[in-house]
mmCIF file of C-alpha atoms in Angstrom:
data_model
loop_
_atom_site.group_PDB
_atom_site.id
_atom_site.type_symbol
_atom_site.label_atom_id
_atom_site.label_comp_id
_atom_site.label_asym_id
_atom_site.label_seq_id
_atom_site.Cartn_x
_atom_site.Cartn_y
_atom_site.Cartn_z
ATOM 1 C CA MET A 231 -3.963 15.593 -0.710
ATOM 2 C CA VAL A 232 -5.005 12.700 1.515
ATOM 3 C CA ILE A 233 -5.709 10.278 -1.322
ATOM 4 C CA SER A 234 -3.472 10.355 -4.391
ATOM 5 C CA ALA A 235 -4.890 11.139 -7.820
ATOM 6 C CA GLU A 236 -4.094 7.579 -8.909
ATOM 7 C CA THR A 237 -5.981 6.023 -5.992
ATOM 8 C CA ARG A 238 -8.851 8.461 -6.485
ATOM 9 C CA ALA A 239 -9.082 7.422 -10.148
ATOM 10 C CA PHE A 240 -9.165 3.761 -9.051
ATOM 11 C CA ILE A 241 -11.945 4.526 -6.548
ATOM 12 C CA ASP A 242 -13.955 6.421 -9.185
ATOM 13 C CA ALA A 243 -13.604 3.458 -11.562
ATOM 14 C CA GLN A 244 -14.815 1.102 -8.836
ATOM 15 C CA ILE A 245 -17.782 3.342 -8.027
ATOM 16 C CA ALA A 246 -18.798 3.292 -11.689
ATOM 17 C CA ARG A 247 -19.119 -0.516 -11.480
ATOM 18 C CA TYR A 248 -21.838 -0.471 -8.819
ATOM 19 C CA PRO A 249 -25.433 0.761 -8.891
ATOM 20 C CA HIS A 250 -24.834 2.386 -5.479
ATOM 21 C CA LYS A 251 -21.591 4.160 -4.550
ATOM 22 C CA ARG A 252 -21.331 2.347 -1.253
ATOM 23 C CA GLY A 253 -20.763 -0.950 -3.081
ATOM 24 C CA ALA A 254 -17.222 0.187 -3.891
ATOM 25 C CA LEU A 255 -16.270 1.087 -0.311
ATOM 26 C CA LEU A 256 -14.341 -2.138 0.400
ATOM 27 C CA ALA A 257 -12.303 -1.765 -2.791
ATOM 28 C CA ALA A 258 -11.621 1.865 -1.889
ATOM 29 C CA LEU A 259 -10.491 0.908 1.613
ATOM 30 C CA HIS A 260 -8.102 -1.696 0.194
ATOM 31 C CA ALA A 261 -6.662 0.898 -2.181
ATOM 32 C CA VAL A 262 -6.230 3.528 0.513
ATOM 33 C CA GLN A 263 -4.647 1.065 2.920
ATOM 34 C CA LYS A 264 -2.252 -0.112 0.214
ATOM 35 C CA GLU A 265 -1.279 3.501 -0.447
ATOM 36 C CA ARG A 266 -1.017 4.730 3.164
ATOM 37 C CA GLY A 267 -0.344 1.527 5.121
ATOM 38 C CA TRP A 268 -3.416 2.068 7.289
ATOM 39 C CA ILE A 269 -6.769 3.859 7.285
ATOM 40 C CA ASP A 270 -6.114 6.963 9.340
ATOM 41 C CA PRO A 271 -8.809 9.455 10.414
ATOM 42 C CA GLU A 272 -7.918 11.842 7.568
ATOM 43 C CA ALA A 273 -8.389 9.094 4.988
ATOM 44 C CA MET A 274 -11.669 8.067 6.613
ATOM 45 C CA GLY A 275 -12.861 11.658 6.271
ATOM 46 C CA ALA A 276 -11.821 11.798 2.627
ATOM 47 C CA LEU A 277 -13.572 8.499 1.882
ATOM 48 C CA ALA A 278 -16.686 9.681 3.692
ATOM 49 C CA GLU A 279 -16.798 12.706 1.385
ATOM 50 C CA ILE A 280 -16.317 10.568 -1.727
ATOM 51 C CA PHE A 281 -19.017 8.090 -0.689
ATOM 52 C CA GLU A 282 -21.313 10.771 0.754
ATOM 53 C CA ILE A 283 -21.550 9.024 4.105
ATOM 54 C CA ARG A 284 -20.508 9.974 7.620
ATOM 55 C CA PRO A 285 -16.902 9.260 8.741
ATOM 56 C CA VAL A 286 -18.227 7.002 11.479
ATOM 57 C CA GLU A 287 -19.749 4.769 8.802
ATOM 58 C CA VAL A 288 -16.314 4.367 7.221
ATOM 59 C CA MET A 289 -14.892 3.594 10.682
ATOM 60 C CA GLU A 290 -17.590 0.972 11.239
ATOM 61 C CA VAL A 291 -16.457 -0.896 8.123
ATOM 62 C CA VAL A 292 -12.763 -0.511 8.974
ATOM 63 C CA SER A 293 -13.282 -1.828 12.499
ATOM 64 C CA PHE A 294 -15.494 -4.726 11.346
ATOM 65 C CA TYR A 295 -13.015 -6.348 8.962
ATOM 66 C CA ASN A 296 -9.675 -7.498 10.353
ATOM 67 C CA MET A 297 -7.926 -6.907 7.028
ATOM 68 C CA PHE A 298 -8.187 -3.167 7.622
ATOM 69 C CA SER A 299 -6.302 -1.264 10.268
ATOM 70 C CA ALA A 300 -7.134 2.051 11.893
ATOM 71 C CA GLU A 301 -3.722 2.068 13.564
ATOM 72 C CA LYS A 302 -0.351 2.787 12.003
ATOM 73 C CA GLN A 303 1.307 -0.456 10.886
ATOM 74 C CA GLY A 304 4.871 -1.578 10.318
ATOM 75 C CA ARG A 305 6.411 -1.815 6.853
ATOM 76 C CA HIS A 306 5.621 -5.544 6.859
ATOM 77 C CA GLN A 307 2.448 -7.211 8.093
ATOM 78 C CA VAL A 308 3.007 -10.663 9.605
ATOM 79 C CA ARG A 309 -0.258 -12.428 10.374
ATOM 80 C CA VAL A 310 -0.439 -15.962 11.719
ATOM 81 C CA CYS A 311 -3.656 -17.838 11.072
ATOM 82 C CA THR A 312 -5.028 -19.012 14.426
ATOM 83 C CA ASN A 313 -8.226 -20.655 13.272
ATOM 84 C CA LEU A 314 -8.870 -24.208 14.472
ATOM 85 C CA PRO A 315 -6.919 -26.206 11.838
ATOM 86 C CA CYS A 316 -3.847 -23.980 12.188
ATOM 87 C CA SER A 317 -4.135 -23.957 15.988
ATOM 88 C CA LEU A 318 -4.312 -27.743 16.065
ATOM 89 C CA ARG A 319 -1.079 -27.829 14.061
ATOM 90 C CA GLY A 320 0.807 -25.359 16.282
ATOM 91 C CA ALA A 321 -0.174 -21.855 15.201
ATOM 92 C CA ARG A 322 -0.466 -20.558 18.772
ATOM 93 C CA GLU A 323 3.079 -21.757 19.495
ATOM 94 C CA LEU A 324 4.160 -20.052 16.276
ATOM 95 C CA VAL A 325 2.698 -16.736 17.472
ATOM 96 C CA HIS A 326 4.433 -17.085 20.853
ATOM 97 C CA ALA A 327 7.757 -17.935 19.184
ATOM 98 C CA LEU A 328 7.471 -14.858 16.946
ATOM 99 C CA GLU A 329 6.540 -12.692 19.941
ATOM 100 C CA ARG A 330 9.662 -13.850 21.797
ATOM 101 C CA HIS A 331 11.837 -13.520 18.676
ATOM 102 C CA LEU A 332 10.638 -10.006 17.798
ATOM 103 C CA GLY A 333 10.269 -8.793 21.402
ATOM 104 C CA ILE A 334 6.693 -7.629 20.860
ATOM 105 C CA ALA A 335 3.226 -8.993 21.541
ATOM 106 C CA ALA A 336 0.737 -9.832 18.819
ATOM 107 C CA GLY A 337 -0.962 -6.610 17.776
ATOM 108 C CA GLU A 338 2.210 -4.552 18.244
ATOM 109 C CA THR A 339 4.847 -3.151 15.903
ATOM 110 C CA THR A 340 8.599 -3.515 16.387
ATOM 111 C CA PRO A 341 10.236 -0.301 17.681
ATOM 112 C CA ASP A 342 11.997 0.199 14.333
ATOM 113 C CA GLY A 343 8.636 0.127 12.533
ATOM 114 C CA ARG A 344 9.697 -2.881 10.466
ATOM 115 C CA ILE A 345 7.123 -5.513 11.448
ATOM 116 C CA THR A 346 3.592 -5.564 12.813
ATOM 117 C CA LEU A 347 2.716 -8.989 14.218
ATOM 118 C CA GLY A 348 -0.831 -10.234 14.485
ATOM 119 C CA HIS A 349 -3.117 -13.145 13.983
ATOM 120 C CA GLU A 350 -6.099 -13.723 11.755
ATOM 121 C CA GLU A 351 -9.060 -15.993 12.208
ATOM 122 C CA CYS A 352 -8.754 -17.718 8.857
ATOM 123 C CA LEU A 353 -6.520 -17.265 5.859
ATOM 124 C CA GLY A 354 -8.190 -20.060 3.923
ATOM 125 C CA ALA A 355 -5.216 -22.399 3.640
ATOM 126 C CA CYS A 356 -6.217 -25.094 6.140
ATOM 127 C CA ALA A 357 -4.630 -27.932 4.156
ATOM 128 C CA TRP A 358 -1.210 -26.347 4.659
ATOM 129 C CA ALA A 359 -1.515 -25.426 8.333
ATOM 130 C CA PRO A 360 0.022 -23.818 10.214
ATOM 131 C CA MET A 361 0.544 -20.841 8.002
ATOM 132 C CA MET A 362 1.164 -17.132 8.093
ATOM 133 C CA ARG A 363 0.771 -14.279 5.667
ATOM 134 C CA VAL A 364 3.644 -11.834 5.240
ATOM 135 C CA ASP A 365 2.300 -8.820 3.396
ATOM 136 C CA GLU A 366 0.633 -10.515 0.407
ATOM 137 C CA THR A 367 2.601 -13.784 0.473
ATOM 138 C CA TYR A 368 1.459 -17.002 2.166
ATOM 139 C CA HIS A 369 4.007 -19.189 3.965
ATOM 140 C CA GLU A 370 2.649 -22.627 4.768
ATOM 141 C CA ASP A 371 3.370 -25.770 6.799
ATOM 142 C CA LEU A 372 5.629 -23.781 9.134
ATOM 143 C CA ASP A 373 7.460 -24.447 12.342
ATOM 144 C CA ALA A 374 8.754 -21.744 14.700
ATOM 145 C CA GLU A 375 12.285 -21.798 13.301
ATOM 146 C CA GLN A 376 11.062 -21.312 9.729
ATOM 147 C CA ALA A 377 8.732 -18.483 10.792
ATOM 148 C CA CYS A 378 11.565 -16.660 12.584
ATOM 149 C CA GLN A 379 13.846 -17.064 9.539
ATOM 150 C CA ILE A 380 11.142 -15.564 7.310
ATOM 151 C CA VAL A 381 10.722 -12.463 9.489
ATOM 152 C CA ASP A 382 14.500 -12.086 9.808
ATOM 153 C CA ALA A 383 14.738 -11.899 6.012
ATOM 154 C CA LEU A 384 12.371 -8.900 5.906
ATOM 155 C CA LYS A 385 14.151 -5.605 5.285
#
């Protein structure tokens, strides 16, 4: 089974909330990504069947929003906000420091599959720039040393 019974029940409940099935697609994608770590082609096919749309339509949504990934991700997602306020306060240097520290480029996953490093256009925490999101947790007002300590603490 590509999508667990629990996730399928969540998706069905979301669909019931909307006048058109498609309205629940974003919620379904979040649920599937949480369950599988990414939106792989099999999951896209399963979602296409549930929503009665073509798989390419699911892919279009996945590729449009940067919070979804069509590529296998590490156990932890580390995303540095690189929008203007964060960049003005050193976010680009933060990304470069993490790249050097982890030995990978932004967009890549460490060889042990522990961390996927990336950047996002805006995480909505401009007052506390620069900041990064680690999985679902925001870390704010960072410098490179603090960012490296945070990723080192990830198991």
